[in-house]
Amino acid sequence: MRDAPLPVALAVFAGLGLVPFVLGDYWTGQLARYVLFGLFAMSLALVWGRAGILCFGQAMFFGIGGYAMATVTLGTFAAVPFTAALPALVLAVAVAAAAALLVALFLFWGAGIGGAYLAAVTLALAAILEQAVRGWYGLGADNGLSGVPPLPLGDNPWDPRPIYFVVLAVAAAVYFGLLALLESRFGTLLTALRTNPERLAHLGYSVVALRVAVFTLGGAIAGLAGALFVATDAFASPSLIGFALSAEVLIWVALGGRSVLLAAFLAAILIRVAEAYLSETLGPWWLLTLGTLFMVSVAAVPNGVLATPLLWLQGRLRRTS
Amino acid sequence: MALLQLTDVRRWFGGVRAVDGVDLRLERGELRALIGPNGCGKSTLFNLISGTLRPTAGHILFNDRDITGLPPHRIARLGLRRKFQVAAVFDDLSVDDNLRVAARTKRAAVSTDALLGRLGLSGRRSVLAGVLSHGERQWLEIGMVLAAAPRLLLLDEPTAGMTVRETDATVDLIRAIASSGDVAVLVIEHDVGFLERLDCAVTVMAKGRILRSGSLANVRADEQVRSLYFGTAA
Amino acid sequence: MGAFLTWAPLLLDALSFVLVLALVALGLVVIFGLMGVINLAHGELFMLGAYTVVLAVGWGVPFWLAVVLAPIAVGAVGWLVEVLLIRRLAARPLDTILATWGLAIVLQQAAVLAFGPGSRSVARPTDATVTFAGISYPAYRLELMAIAALVLVATMALFARTRVGLRARAAIADPDMAAALGVNVRRVRAQSFVLGAALAGLAGALVAPIISVDPHMGFGFLVPAFLSILAGGGVSLGGVLGGAAIIGGADSLLGHWMSPVVSQIVVFLIAIVAIRLRAARAAGS
């Protein structure tokens, strides 16, 4: 199972690297957020598209990473002895990964659950977490936590370019890192796991361990995206942790193509850009259009609108080489 | 000690006694066929031995270890491999990768090249398993259960849906595996022609119990078995 | 006696919520159990049922006639959805979760565009109250409970006792075999979806006078209904009642002791544990 052709991936990241030189500061700052949503979408493409775990609550880990980053850098909890950005980021990723590990153990232990049951349980977990955050005054309840310090990059905190380049570099590093991982034996096992978990178990592999591993990795990446997002946006809100964002990321990944990381990444960015341009002029028609596109693509282009041409190109390139 | 020993194994689903007190012994390197009418509990018995299902009661010893209630991957690691009735291969992986995953260790216990040659799949090694023909899929799965040098193979209707020529080749393959003496094989089959050519000991199951064991000729001569299983065929 | 007077209306409220939830969940379970389709647009079908009553009453149609029209209208929408969308996904049941989620967004936004984002209401057909053993209770709620209970029983009887039900059960158990025996599996699937949609429409119509009707009202019923059927086992019609009783009962009763936030969390936790335990048991380990 391959991802997008390498030249395409390189072109995408290079092209995104040129954006600040073409567009103004406002769009550069917005695009930094969209790239982080793209990174978040990659985490779901890994868990759902590559490992076959349809998670309806992926925003849990995005939000946990975000809130961890916000509370540590704001010094909300006295128990955490530091407020510096870098250790905060590391801690945020670790907390999100730990949360994902716990959820994964609960979901997959023993015979485990899958399909509709897994979707329902992850949906309910995300709803619970959102309710808990909305009712937790230490975390700002409904108002969230504002004034989260930006990453210490350069002297001018109003210049969005440094953060944009950092965010883009992180996204590229994660993408190519995951690519290497998926090309390794672990990637082969994930494909086997998605195709036929029962067969894999009867060949001596612990399906539980594989699922827990990939789910935890996905949670860590989502947490990383969330932590960077909150630092970029200076704001952690309950809407980052709940069901609504979980459903949104699912739409991005399904529309782009669940099994191709680059397609999921790009779809998240493109849909957010389109939303920024169109939601004001289209009003309620925007969501209607997105919903229709989503519904039609699931029925007619199950591999995804972006992934289908990317995979076709990949096939042609491999045949000619 | 026997390689596989089942003692009074039972599995009930609610009030249905799918497997109702089975004792079975399989020696090292032995080839044996398990037959019986539909719903007699053969497949449930395979599920119990391979760990898909937990027995309601009874004990299963494999290679002197109690494997009762162990999960499938732990049982597989002890050298017990199972082939499913509907060929279970990884459609999105190449034939090569299917065998590599099946071998588990980096240095395959059985050379992949030799295995591919034996299965007649040498020319198909980089093809995705999803595009293989029905017979090729069955052979690939047999290759997969052989790849890690198992001690015991459970084969569930390995020739289901095969052409006559494919069936013949499969019989030869199974006989070759068993004659090496290292691997015991327990095979579920319906087809009497297949059983004749396999020429091995036969165990007959009915209503969740073992009815008879012996050579095919003896079993076929048995009145109870005739009425139950061979019916008009014999 | 004092405790009885405070408790009885609470319990009746809880019971009416449970019955409506069971009606919504029954529609979901007909669709999930018979077709393996997770219909995330079910809440929106429920919403359409409520709007049918609001609009029809606004046009001068008598309330009870509007309640009869709603399941017919929503059933027709269900038929369209089955033919245009669900049928194409027959081989990919998990993808129906996504497609119907898309449909839910579409229907919600279509309702916003057609009826406006605000909430509407419809007058109760009667403001009478029934007094019994010292408690007064709105007559309409009692009528609602009676109808919901009747429809629940009738639907279960349809599946358990009739030829239609037999065909439907055959089509689930083994579609190929059922087809070979002359059951039109395609038609059974379409009928199941229409029936499920009609039940959602009826539930929406019945609650229209007692809750505010707005384009987003479906979601609040979808999630508990969804959790009810999975907690109740997913496929048995009897399990639906159990699941709805646990989820709906806990939801409406816990709210009296704790904040809505905490009670919601408790309800979801109960549902999650029930689903997890049931799935583990179903796997036979």
CSV table of N, CA and C in Angstrom, one decimal, chain A residues 18 20 24 45 55 64 86 89 97 100-102 105 109 116 141 144 163 189 194 207 218 239 247 270 299 310 312 315:
chain,number,residue,atom,x,y,z
A,18,LEU,N,6.2,28.2,-0.3
A,18,LEU,CA,6.3,29.5,-1.0
A,18,LEU,C,5.1,30.5,-0.7
A,20,PRO,N,4.0,32.1,2.0
A,20,PRO,CA,4.1,33.4,2.7
A,20,PRO,C,4.7,34.5,1.7
A,24,GLY,N,-0.3,37.5,1.8
A,24,GLY,CA,0.0,38.4,2.9
A,24,GLY,C,0.0,37.7,4.3
A,45,ALA,N,-6.1,9.6,9.1
A,45,ALA,CA,-5.8,8.7,7.9
A,45,ALA,C,-5.0,7.5,8.3
A,55,CYS,N,-12.5,5.8,13.9
A,55,CYS,CA,-12.6,6.6,15.2
A,55,CYS,C,-13.4,7.8,15.0
A,64,ILE,N,-6.9,17.4,23.8
A,64,ILE,CA,-6.1,17.1,25.0
A,64,ILE,C,-4.7,17.7,24.8
A,86,LEU,N,8.9,24.6,24.7
A,86,LEU,CA,9.3,23.3,24.2
A,86,LEU,C,9.0,22.1,25.1
A,89,LEU,N,5.4,21.5,24.9
A,89,LEU,CA,5.0,20.7,23.7
A,89,LEU,C,5.2,19.2,23.9
A,97,ALA,N,-0.7,11.1,23.9
A,97,ALA,CA,-0.4,9.7,23.6
A,97,ALA,C,-0.9,8.8,24.7
A,100,ALA,N,-4.6,8.4,24.5
A,100,ALA,CA,-4.9,7.5,23.4
A,100,ALA,C,-4.6,6.1,23.8
A,101,LEU,N,-3.5,5.9,24.5
A,101,LEU,CA,-3.2,4.5,25.0
A,101,LEU,C,-4.3,3.9,25.8
A,102,LEU,N,-4.7,4.8,26.8
A,102,LEU,CA,-5.8,4.3,27.7
A,102,LEU,C,-7.1,4.0,26.9
A,105,LEU,N,-6.6,0.8,24.9
A,105,LEU,CA,-6.6,-0.5,25.8
A,105,LEU,C,-8.1,-0.8,26.1
A,109,TRP,N,-8.9,-4.3,24.2
A,109,TRP,CA,-8.5,-5.4,25.1
A,109,TRP,C,-9.4,-6.6,24.9
A,116,ALA,N,-19.4,-0.5,14.0
A,116,ALA,CA,-20.3,0.5,14.5
A,116,ALA,C,-20.1,0.7,16.0
A,141,ALA,N,-14.0,26.5,31.5
A,141,ALA,CA,-15.3,26.1,31.1
A,141,ALA,C,-15.7,26.4,29.7
A,144,GLY,N,-13.2,28.6,27.6
A,144,GLY,CA,-11.8,28.1,27.2
A,144,GLY,C,-10.7,29.0,27.8
A,163,ILE,N,6.2,31.1,12.6
A,163,ILE,CA,5.4,30.0,13.1
A,163,ILE,C,4.9,29.2,11.9
A,189,LEU,N,2.4,-4.8,8.2
A,189,LEU,CA,1.5,-5.4,9.2
A,189,LEU,C,0.2,-4.6,9.3
A,194,ARG,N,-5.6,-4.3,8.6
A,194,ARG,CA,-6.8,-3.7,8.0
A,194,ARG,C,-7.5,-4.7,7.1
A,207,VAL,N,-3.1,-8.8,17.5
A,207,VAL,CA,-3.8,-7.8,16.9
A,207,VAL,C,-4.1,-6.6,17.9
A,218,GLY,N,-1.3,7.6,16.5
A,218,GLY,CA,-2.3,8.5,15.9
A,218,GLY,C,-2.6,9.6,17.0
A,239,SER,N,-14.5,23.6,21.8
A,239,SER,CA,-14.8,23.1,20.5
A,239,SER,C,-13.7,22.3,19.8
A,247,ALA,N,-16.1,15.0,13.9
A,247,ALA,CA,-16.8,14.7,12.7
A,247,ALA,C,-16.3,15.4,11.5
A,270,LEU,N,-7.4,22.4,1.9
A,270,LEU,CA,-8.3,22.9,0.8
A,270,LEU,C,-9.7,23.2,1.3
A,299,ALA,N,-20.3,7.7,-1.7
A,299,ALA,CA,-21.0,6.7,-2.5
A,299,ALA,C,-20.3,6.5,-3.8
A,310,LEU,N,-4.3,10.5,-7.2
A,310,LEU,CA,-2.9,10.3,-6.7
A,310,LEU,C,-2.5,8.8,-6.9
A,312,TRP,N,-3.8,6.6,-8.9
A,312,TRP,CA,-3.7,6.3,-10.3
A,312,TRP,C,-2.3,6.7,-10.9
A,315,GLY,N,0.4,4.4,-9.7
A,315,GLY,CA,0.4,3.2,-10.4
A,315,GLY,C,1.1,3.4,-11.8
